[in-house]
């Protein structure tokens, strides 16, 4: 059982002033179609605002028009009744009901068409671009290439390189899974109650659900080397970078945030891994150990808190 949702006085006031975010405004307009109490609350808030005098004039004009129509309605009804009777219309006697068989025949038929989608289908649809496109193919190619270099070419430093690159690979999926550049229905989707941060988190979760097991399994299958962190050492740094991308994206957009953080990580971490003989010790210092992992967990928590504070920024179209 879900808790019934109703329009609060504050939300009604923001809607009346035009200050409510697009998803909230859509929710209010849909909800008042079936909730009389909330419709009265929103109506009172609108009438109390700057649009109240204009709405009062419009209401008076409509009532005058309805009054004139009601005054002429009896005469038109009499003429119509006479025309029907003159043409041999139906009898004034009430129609006879013949029991349940007639009731079943008169019951409206179920409209033809596909059944409503299941919850799983809605989740898969919401994941949308996160589960398709060039990013997913590139992710699989990276994992296969790492295994091929390790076992086919005998390249011994594949595992440190994969650990250095793995935290930024989900960022590309996040950047390419949300926004008008990735979804042709972005403006429609973002304006619905399920849009904004909620949809962005759904697609980010889909990206992580694909990338985490694939990259971790590939790292576990690579040959072990002394001093190299474990295959799961990149998970907390990857989570912290993903949350940092979302938090920074509330200011500059997800694509710019992913490019900035991903590029900074590659310059600071992957460059030293590729260019220096002592790359293993440097990578271990950045990824392994209780203190380092605890720092990454704290960074992820801070980014999650900032994202919660900035959640309303995702309600406006064009921010991402």
mmCIF file of C-alpha atoms in Angstrom:
data_model
loop_
_atom_site.group_PDB
_atom_site.id
_atom_site.type_symbol
_atom_site.label_atom_id
_atom_site.label_comp_id
_atom_site.label_asym_id
_atom_site.label_seq_id
_atom_site.Cartn_x
_atom_site.Cartn_y
_atom_site.Cartn_z
ATOM 1 C CA UNK A 1 0.000 0.000 0.000
ATOM 2 C CA UNK A 2 1.341 3.404 -0.972
ATOM 3 C CA UNK A 3 0.675 6.548 1.047
ATOM 4 C CA UNK A 4 -1.851 8.830 -0.711
ATOM 5 C CA UNK A 5 -0.249 11.982 -2.081
ATOM 6 C CA UNK A 6 -1.996 15.354 -1.937
ATOM 7 C CA UNK A 7 -1.116 18.896 -2.891
ATOM 8 C CA UNK A 8 0.209 20.848 0.070
ATOM 9 C CA UNK A 9 -0.547 24.516 0.654
ATOM 10 C CA UNK A 10 3.062 25.447 -0.144
ATOM 11 C CA UNK A 11 3.050 23.524 -3.430
ATOM 12 C CA UNK A 12 -0.308 25.064 -4.389
ATOM 13 C CA UNK A 13 1.113 28.536 -3.737
ATOM 14 C CA UNK A 14 4.231 27.821 -5.828
ATOM 15 C CA UNK A 15 2.058 26.454 -8.631
ATOM 16 C CA UNK A 16 -0.143 29.546 -8.560
ATOM 17 C CA UNK A 17 2.929 31.797 -8.786
ATOM 18 C CA UNK A 18 4.473 29.725 -11.584
ATOM 19 C CA UNK A 19 7.459 28.852 -9.371
ATOM 20 C CA UNK A 20 6.873 25.080 -9.138
ATOM 21 C CA UNK A 21 9.355 22.828 -11.009
ATOM 22 C CA UNK A 22 8.007 21.215 -14.171
ATOM 23 C CA UNK A 23 7.549 17.702 -12.673
ATOM 24 C CA UNK A 24 5.696 19.122 -9.650
ATOM 25 C CA UNK A 25 3.451 21.241 -11.884
ATOM 26 C CA UNK A 26 2.603 18.212 -14.016
ATOM 27 C CA UNK A 27 1.839 16.192 -10.883
ATOM 28 C CA UNK A 28 -0.472 18.912 -9.551
ATOM 29 C CA UNK A 29 -2.386 19.198 -12.834
ATOM 30 C CA UNK A 30 -2.833 15.425 -13.058
ATOM 31 C CA UNK A 31 -3.795 15.016 -9.391
ATOM 32 C CA UNK A 32 -6.507 17.697 -9.307
ATOM 33 C CA UNK A 33 -8.382 15.840 -12.056
ATOM 34 C CA UNK A 34 -9.460 13.226 -9.490
ATOM 35 C CA UNK A 35 -9.085 14.962 -6.092
ATOM 36 C CA UNK A 36 -11.705 17.582 -5.329
ATOM 37 C CA UNK A 37 -10.102 18.802 -2.091
ATOM 38 C CA UNK A 38 -6.779 19.487 -3.784
ATOM 39 C CA UNK A 39 -8.551 21.099 -6.733
ATOM 40 C CA UNK A 40 -10.222 23.525 -4.311
ATOM 41 C CA UNK A 41 -6.880 24.230 -2.599
ATOM 42 C CA UNK A 42 -5.140 24.972 -5.891
ATOM 43 C CA UNK A 43 -8.099 27.038 -7.131
ATOM 44 C CA UNK A 44 -8.067 29.160 -3.973
ATOM 45 C CA UNK A 45 -4.322 29.719 -4.315
ATOM 46 C CA UNK A 46 -4.677 30.793 -7.950
ATOM 47 C CA UNK A 47 -7.578 33.137 -7.194
ATOM 48 C CA UNK A 48 -5.579 34.718 -4.372
ATOM 49 C CA UNK A 49 -2.684 35.468 -6.719
ATOM 50 C CA UNK A 50 -2.146 38.035 -9.438
ATOM 51 C CA UNK A 51 -4.297 36.069 -11.898
ATOM 52 C CA UNK A 52 -7.323 36.214 -9.601
ATOM 53 C CA UNK A 53 -9.064 39.313 -11.103
ATOM 54 C CA UNK A 54 -8.707 38.031 -14.668
ATOM 55 C CA UNK A 55 -10.055 34.624 -13.671
ATOM 56 C CA UNK A 56 -12.986 36.240 -11.863
ATOM 57 C CA UNK A 57 -13.909 38.204 -15.017
ATOM 58 C CA UNK A 58 -13.637 35.055 -17.116
ATOM 59 C CA UNK A 59 -15.812 33.129 -14.668
ATOM 60 C CA UNK A 60 -18.484 35.824 -14.725
ATOM 61 C CA UNK A 61 -18.520 35.826 -18.523
ATOM 62 C CA UNK A 62 -18.851 32.039 -18.634
ATOM 63 C CA UNK A 63 -21.708 32.063 -16.108
ATOM 64 C CA UNK A 64 -23.557 34.665 -18.194
ATOM 65 C CA UNK A 65 -23.136 32.541 -21.297
ATOM 66 C CA UNK A 66 -24.307 29.415 -19.472
ATOM 67 C CA UNK A 67 -27.338 31.319 -18.152
ATOM 68 C CA UNK A 68 -28.357 32.390 -21.660
ATOM 69 C CA UNK A 69 -27.947 28.850 -22.950
ATOM 70 C CA UNK A 70 -30.032 27.448 -20.081
ATOM 71 C CA UNK A 71 -32.824 29.948 -20.798
ATOM 72 C CA UNK A 72 -33.198 28.773 -24.396
ATOM 73 C CA UNK A 73 -32.682 25.068 -23.657
ATOM 74 C CA UNK A 74 -36.380 24.173 -22.837
ATOM 75 C CA UNK A 75 -37.606 25.550 -26.154
ATOM 76 C CA UNK A 76 -34.975 23.610 -28.101
ATOM 77 C CA UNK A 77 -35.778 20.447 -26.142
ATOM 78 C CA UNK A 78 -39.508 20.797 -26.981
ATOM 79 C CA UNK A 79 -38.788 21.214 -30.688
ATOM 80 C CA UNK A 80 -36.481 18.187 -30.671
ATOM 81 C CA UNK A 81 -39.110 16.051 -28.876
ATOM 82 C CA UNK A 82 -41.759 17.004 -31.386
ATOM 83 C CA UNK A 83 -39.452 16.182 -34.294
ATOM 84 C CA UNK A 84 -38.704 12.730 -32.853
ATOM 85 C CA UNK A 85 -42.371 11.934 -32.222
ATOM 86 C CA UNK A 86 -43.319 13.111 -35.711
ATOM 87 C CA UNK A 87 -40.751 10.774 -37.209
ATOM 88 C CA UNK A 88 -42.102 7.776 -35.269
ATOM 89 C CA UNK A 89 -39.678 7.999 -32.391
ATOM 90 C CA UNK A 90 -39.334 5.700 -29.474
ATOM 91 C CA UNK A 91 -42.109 5.147 -26.964
ATOM 92 C CA UNK A 92 -42.162 6.999 -23.665
ATOM 93 C CA UNK A 93 -42.301 3.688 -21.826
ATOM 94 C CA UNK A 94 -39.054 2.723 -20.149
ATOM 95 C CA UNK A 95 -37.029 0.043 -21.872
ATOM 96 C CA UNK A 96 -37.474 -3.458 -20.418
ATOM 97 C CA UNK A 97 -34.468 -5.100 -18.892
ATOM 98 C CA UNK A 98 -34.155 -8.821 -19.450
ATOM 99 C CA UNK A 99 -31.757 -9.649 -16.653
ATOM 100 C CA UNK A 100 -28.046 -10.426 -16.413
ATOM 101 C CA UNK A 101 -27.710 -11.400 -20.079
ATOM 102 C CA UNK A 102 -28.672 -7.908 -21.217
ATOM 103 C CA UNK A 103 -26.450 -6.355 -18.552
ATOM 104 C CA UNK A 104 -23.484 -8.360 -19.819
ATOM 105 C CA UNK A 105 -24.267 -7.379 -23.399
ATOM 106 C CA UNK A 106 -24.439 -3.700 -22.473
ATOM 107 C CA UNK A 107 -21.224 -3.810 -20.465
ATOM 108 C CA UNK A 108 -18.544 -1.831 -22.321
ATOM 109 C CA UNK A 109 -16.004 -4.029 -24.016
ATOM 110 C CA UNK A 110 -12.386 -3.933 -22.906
ATOM 111 C CA UNK A 111 -10.506 -1.677 -25.286
ATOM 112 C CA UNK A 112 -8.302 -3.508 -27.721
ATOM 113 C CA UNK A 113 -4.571 -2.947 -27.644
ATOM 114 C CA UNK A 114 -1.449 -3.997 -25.793
ATOM 115 C CA UNK A 115 -1.537 -4.597 -22.064
ATOM 116 C CA UNK A 116 0.050 -2.033 -19.750
ATOM 117 C CA UNK A 117 3.772 -2.641 -19.297
ATOM 118 C CA UNK A 118 4.967 -4.522 -16.240
ATOM 119 C CA UNK A 119 7.157 -2.897 -13.596
ATOM 120 C CA UNK A 120 10.239 -4.635 -14.990
ATOM 121 C CA UNK A 121 9.448 -3.356 -18.488
ATOM 122 C CA UNK A 122 9.081 0.194 -17.151
ATOM 123 C CA UNK A 123 12.447 -0.053 -15.374
ATOM 124 C CA UNK A 124 14.155 -1.362 -18.514
ATOM 125 C CA UNK A 125 12.585 1.430 -20.564
ATOM 126 C CA UNK A 126 13.693 4.028 -18.006
ATOM 127 C CA UNK A 127 17.245 2.690 -18.197
ATOM 128 C CA UNK A 128 16.961 3.509 -21.894
ATOM 129 C CA UNK A 129 20.169 4.784 -23.450
ATOM 130 C CA UNK A 130 22.219 3.468 -20.537
ATOM 131 C CA UNK A 131 21.794 -0.085 -21.840
ATOM 132 C CA UNK A 132 22.437 0.559 -25.514
ATOM 133 C CA UNK A 133 24.681 2.504 -27.821
ATOM 134 C CA UNK A 134 28.401 2.714 -28.388
ATOM 135 C CA UNK A 135 29.277 2.932 -24.687
ATOM 136 C CA UNK A 136 28.176 -0.633 -23.925
ATOM 137 C CA UNK A 137 30.110 -1.994 -26.901
ATOM 138 C CA UNK A 138 33.178 -0.043 -25.862
ATOM 139 C CA UNK A 139 32.959 -1.385 -22.324
ATOM 140 C CA UNK A 140 32.854 -4.969 -23.557
ATOM 141 C CA UNK A 141 35.732 -4.220 -25.957
ATOM 142 C CA UNK A 142 37.888 -2.913 -23.089
ATOM 143 C CA UNK A 143 37.296 -6.062 -21.015
ATOM 144 C CA UNK A 144 37.981 -8.391 -23.968
ATOM 145 C CA UNK A 145 41.082 -6.401 -24.987
ATOM 146 C CA UNK A 146 42.474 -6.619 -21.455
ATOM 147 C CA UNK A 147 42.104 -10.387 -21.417
ATOM 148 C CA UNK A 148 43.551 -10.646 -24.919
ATOM 149 C CA UNK A 149 46.611 -8.569 -24.030
ATOM 150 C CA UNK A 150 47.224 -10.585 -20.875
ATOM 151 C CA UNK A 151 46.830 -14.078 -22.254
ATOM 152 C CA UNK A 152 47.412 -13.572 -25.962
ATOM 153 C CA UNK A 153 50.219 -11.014 -26.061
ATOM 154 C CA UNK A 154 51.769 -11.752 -22.667
ATOM 155 C CA UNK A 155 51.465 -8.120 -21.508
ATOM 156 C CA UNK A 156 52.064 -8.259 -17.735
ATOM 157 C CA UNK A 157 50.865 -4.769 -16.726
ATOM 158 C CA UNK A 158 47.286 -5.144 -17.955
ATOM 159 C CA UNK A 159 45.754 -5.469 -14.493
ATOM 160 C CA UNK A 160 47.175 -2.181 -13.120
ATOM 161 C CA UNK A 161 46.127 -0.433 -16.323
ATOM 162 C CA UNK A 162 42.576 -1.804 -16.127
ATOM 163 C CA UNK A 163 42.296 -0.771 -12.468
ATOM 164 C CA UNK A 164 43.458 2.724 -13.390
ATOM 165 C CA UNK A 165 40.960 3.094 -16.228
ATOM 166 C CA UNK A 166 37.967 1.291 -14.654
ATOM 167 C CA UNK A 167 36.739 4.149 -12.378
ATOM 168 C CA UNK A 168 36.206 6.521 -15.330
ATOM 169 C CA UNK A 169 34.505 4.080 -17.702
ATOM 170 C CA UNK A 170 31.082 4.351 -15.944
ATOM 171 C CA UNK A 171 31.324 8.145 -16.226
ATOM 172 C CA UNK A 172 31.072 7.893 -20.001
ATOM 173 C CA UNK A 173 27.928 5.802 -19.626
ATOM 174 C CA UNK A 174 26.393 8.360 -17.259
ATOM 175 C CA UNK A 175 27.223 11.238 -19.610
ATOM 176 C CA UNK A 176 25.797 9.418 -22.640
ATOM 177 C CA UNK A 177 22.605 8.119 -21.014
ATOM 178 C CA UNK A 178 20.757 11.338 -20.157
ATOM 179 C CA UNK A 179 19.987 14.566 -21.969
ATOM 180 C CA UNK A 180 18.807 15.684 -25.388
ATOM 181 C CA UNK A 181 21.991 14.370 -27.005
ATOM 182 C CA UNK A 182 21.140 10.801 -25.895
ATOM 183 C CA UNK A 183 17.333 10.631 -25.824
ATOM 184 C CA UNK A 184 15.122 12.105 -28.600
ATOM 185 C CA UNK A 185 12.219 12.278 -26.094
ATOM 186 C CA UNK A 186 14.314 14.042 -23.453
ATOM 187 C CA UNK A 187 12.133 17.145 -23.094
ATOM 188 C CA UNK A 188 8.947 15.096 -22.741
ATOM 189 C CA UNK A 189 10.510 12.625 -20.309
ATOM 190 C CA UNK A 190 12.202 15.307 -18.193
ATOM 191 C CA UNK A 191 8.889 17.143 -17.731
ATOM 192 C CA UNK A 192 7.108 14.117 -16.256
ATOM 193 C CA UNK A 193 7.047 13.332 -12.517
ATOM 194 C CA UNK A 194 9.482 10.450 -13.170
ATOM 195 C CA UNK A 195 12.005 12.689 -14.908
ATOM 196 C CA UNK A 196 14.804 14.793 -13.501
ATOM 197 C CA UNK A 197 17.060 13.330 -10.826
ATOM 198 C CA UNK A 198 14.945 10.198 -10.404
ATOM 199 C CA UNK A 199 15.430 9.156 -14.029
ATOM 200 C CA UNK A 200 19.089 10.167 -13.956
ATOM 201 C CA UNK A 201 19.691 7.956 -10.904
ATOM 202 C CA UNK A 202 17.842 5.071 -12.585
ATOM 203 C CA UNK A 203 20.086 5.286 -15.626
ATOM 204 C CA UNK A 204 23.205 5.716 -13.491
ATOM 205 C CA UNK A 205 22.248 2.565 -11.584
ATOM 206 C CA UNK A 206 21.824 0.758 -14.916
ATOM 207 C CA UNK A 207 25.300 1.892 -15.994
ATOM 208 C CA UNK A 208 26.839 0.666 -12.737
ATOM 209 C CA UNK A 209 24.877 -2.599 -12.860
ATOM 210 C CA UNK A 210 26.527 -3.371 -16.206
ATOM 211 C CA UNK A 211 30.007 -1.962 -15.696
ATOM 212 C CA UNK A 212 30.719 -3.127 -12.130
ATOM 213 C CA UNK A 213 30.363 -6.903 -12.647
ATOM 214 C CA UNK A 214 31.934 -6.825 -16.117
ATOM 215 C CA UNK A 215 35.062 -4.867 -15.168
ATOM 216 C CA UNK A 216 35.459 -6.619 -11.809
ATOM 217 C CA UNK A 217 35.186 -10.054 -13.434
ATOM 218 C CA UNK A 218 37.693 -9.056 -16.111
ATOM 219 C CA UNK A 219 40.105 -7.827 -13.432
ATOM 220 C CA UNK A 220 39.719 -11.032 -11.441
ATOM 221 C CA UNK A 221 40.526 -13.132 -14.512
ATOM 222 C CA UNK A 222 43.742 -11.246 -15.241
ATOM 223 C CA UNK A 223 47.025 -12.696 -13.941
ATOM 224 C CA UNK A 224 47.828 -11.591 -10.408
ATOM 225 C CA UNK A 225 50.994 -9.611 -9.757
ATOM 226 C CA UNK A 226 52.823 -8.712 -6.525
ATOM 227 C CA UNK A 227 51.698 -5.397 -5.062
ATOM 228 C CA UNK A 228 48.787 -4.916 -7.484
ATOM 229 C CA UNK A 229 45.471 -4.090 -5.739
ATOM 230 C CA UNK A 230 42.608 -6.558 -5.894
ATOM 231 C CA UNK A 231 40.070 -6.633 -8.713
ATOM 232 C CA UNK A 232 37.453 -4.827 -6.584
ATOM 233 C CA UNK A 233 39.741 -2.018 -5.415
ATOM 234 C CA UNK A 234 38.302 0.391 -8.008
ATOM 235 C CA UNK A 235 34.662 0.102 -6.823
ATOM 236 C CA UNK A 236 34.633 2.835 -4.157
ATOM 237 C CA UNK A 237 36.687 5.273 -6.291
ATOM 238 C CA UNK A 238 34.338 4.549 -9.192
ATOM 239 C CA UNK A 239 31.263 5.173 -7.025
ATOM 240 C CA UNK A 240 32.744 8.408 -5.665
ATOM 241 C CA UNK A 241 33.526 9.636 -9.187
ATOM 242 C CA UNK A 242 30.023 8.749 -10.415
ATOM 243 C CA UNK A 243 28.366 10.649 -7.547
ATOM 244 C CA UNK A 244 30.776 13.542 -8.017
ATOM 245 C CA UNK A 245 29.779 13.655 -11.697
ATOM 246 C CA UNK A 246 26.090 13.890 -10.788
ATOM 247 C CA UNK A 247 26.738 16.547 -8.140
ATOM 248 C CA UNK A 248 28.946 18.637 -10.435
ATOM 249 C CA UNK A 249 26.475 18.019 -13.245
ATOM 250 C CA UNK A 250 23.833 19.929 -11.282
ATOM 251 C CA UNK A 251 25.968 23.024 -11.919
ATOM 252 C CA UNK A 252 27.523 22.510 -15.354
ATOM 253 C CA UNK A 253 25.671 19.548 -16.907
ATOM 254 C CA UNK A 254 26.512 15.846 -16.864
ATOM 255 C CA UNK A 255 28.588 15.795 -20.042
ATOM 256 C CA UNK A 256 30.867 18.616 -18.903
ATOM 257 C CA UNK A 257 31.140 17.143 -15.401
ATOM 258 C CA UNK A 258 32.021 13.669 -16.716
ATOM 259 C CA UNK A 259 34.605 15.107 -19.119
ATOM 260 C CA UNK A 260 36.197 17.208 -16.369
ATOM 261 C CA UNK A 261 36.401 14.500 -13.708
ATOM 262 C CA UNK A 262 37.258 11.716 -16.138
ATOM 263 C CA UNK A 263 39.989 13.757 -17.777
ATOM 264 C CA UNK A 264 41.408 14.781 -14.421
ATOM 265 C CA UNK A 265 41.495 11.169 -13.234
ATOM 266 C CA UNK A 266 43.205 9.959 -16.394
ATOM 267 C CA UNK A 267 45.867 12.677 -16.148
ATOM 268 C CA UNK A 268 46.482 12.094 -12.447
ATOM 269 C CA UNK A 269 46.352 8.295 -12.322
ATOM 270 C CA UNK A 270 46.491 6.615 -15.721
ATOM 271 C CA UNK A 271 49.356 8.769 -16.955
ATOM 272 C CA UNK A 272 51.713 7.734 -14.144
ATOM 273 C CA UNK A 273 50.661 4.083 -14.551
ATOM 274 C CA UNK A 274 51.593 4.160 -18.236
ATOM 275 C CA UNK A 275 54.721 6.260 -17.960
ATOM 276 C CA UNK A 276 56.714 5.097 -14.911
ATOM 277 C CA UNK A 277 58.262 1.775 -13.904
ATOM 278 C CA UNK A 278 56.979 2.041 -10.313
ATOM 279 C CA UNK A 279 53.352 2.324 -11.390
ATOM 280 C CA UNK A 280 52.211 -0.578 -9.221
ATOM 281 C CA UNK A 281 53.192 1.101 -5.952
ATOM 282 C CA UNK A 282 51.604 4.383 -7.056
ATOM 283 C CA UNK A 283 48.353 2.623 -7.960
ATOM 284 C CA UNK A 284 48.331 0.712 -4.670
ATOM 285 C CA UNK A 285 48.758 3.978 -2.796
ATOM 286 C CA UNK A 286 45.669 5.427 -4.535
ATOM 287 C CA UNK A 287 43.364 2.398 -4.447
ATOM 288 C CA UNK A 288 44.229 -0.096 -1.711
ATOM 289 C CA UNK A 289 44.328 -0.046 2.063
ATOM 290 C CA UNK A 290 41.679 0.632 4.716
ATOM 291 C CA UNK A 291 42.580 4.316 5.051
ATOM 292 C CA UNK A 292 42.435 4.961 1.306
ATOM 293 C CA UNK A 293 39.192 3.030 0.850
ATOM 294 C CA UNK A 294 37.701 4.849 3.834
ATOM 295 C CA UNK A 295 38.635 8.175 2.255
ATOM 296 C CA UNK A 296 36.931 7.178 -0.981
ATOM 297 C CA UNK A 297 33.829 6.107 0.973
ATOM 298 C CA UNK A 298 33.771 9.473 2.769
ATOM 299 C CA UNK A 299 34.132 11.281 -0.563
ATOM 300 C CA UNK A 300 31.210 9.281 -1.959
ATOM 301 C CA UNK A 301 29.078 10.206 1.073
ATOM 302 C CA UNK A 302 29.933 13.903 0.705
ATOM 303 C CA UNK A 303 29.051 13.842 -2.999
ATOM 304 C CA UNK A 304 25.773 12.055 -2.221
ATOM 305 C CA UNK A 305 24.913 14.745 0.347
ATOM 306 C CA UNK A 306 25.672 17.531 -2.139
ATOM 307 C CA UNK A 307 23.560 15.759 -4.742
ATOM 308 C CA UNK A 308 20.645 15.611 -2.307
ATOM 309 C CA UNK A 309 20.970 19.333 -1.646
ATOM 310 C CA UNK A 310 21.070 20.078 -5.381
ATOM 311 C CA UNK A 311 18.235 17.712 -6.357
ATOM 312 C CA UNK A 312 15.868 20.533 -7.378
ATOM 313 C CA UNK A 313 18.288 21.760 -10.037
ATOM 314 C CA UNK A 314 17.513 18.658 -12.101
ATOM 315 C CA UNK A 315 13.827 19.613 -12.340
ATOM 316 C CA UNK A 316 14.464 22.353 -14.900
ATOM 317 C CA UNK A 317 14.702 21.449 -18.547
ATOM 318 C CA UNK A 318 17.997 22.027 -20.285
ATOM 319 C CA UNK A 319 20.187 21.785 -17.180
ATOM 320 C CA UNK A 320 21.650 18.465 -18.237
#
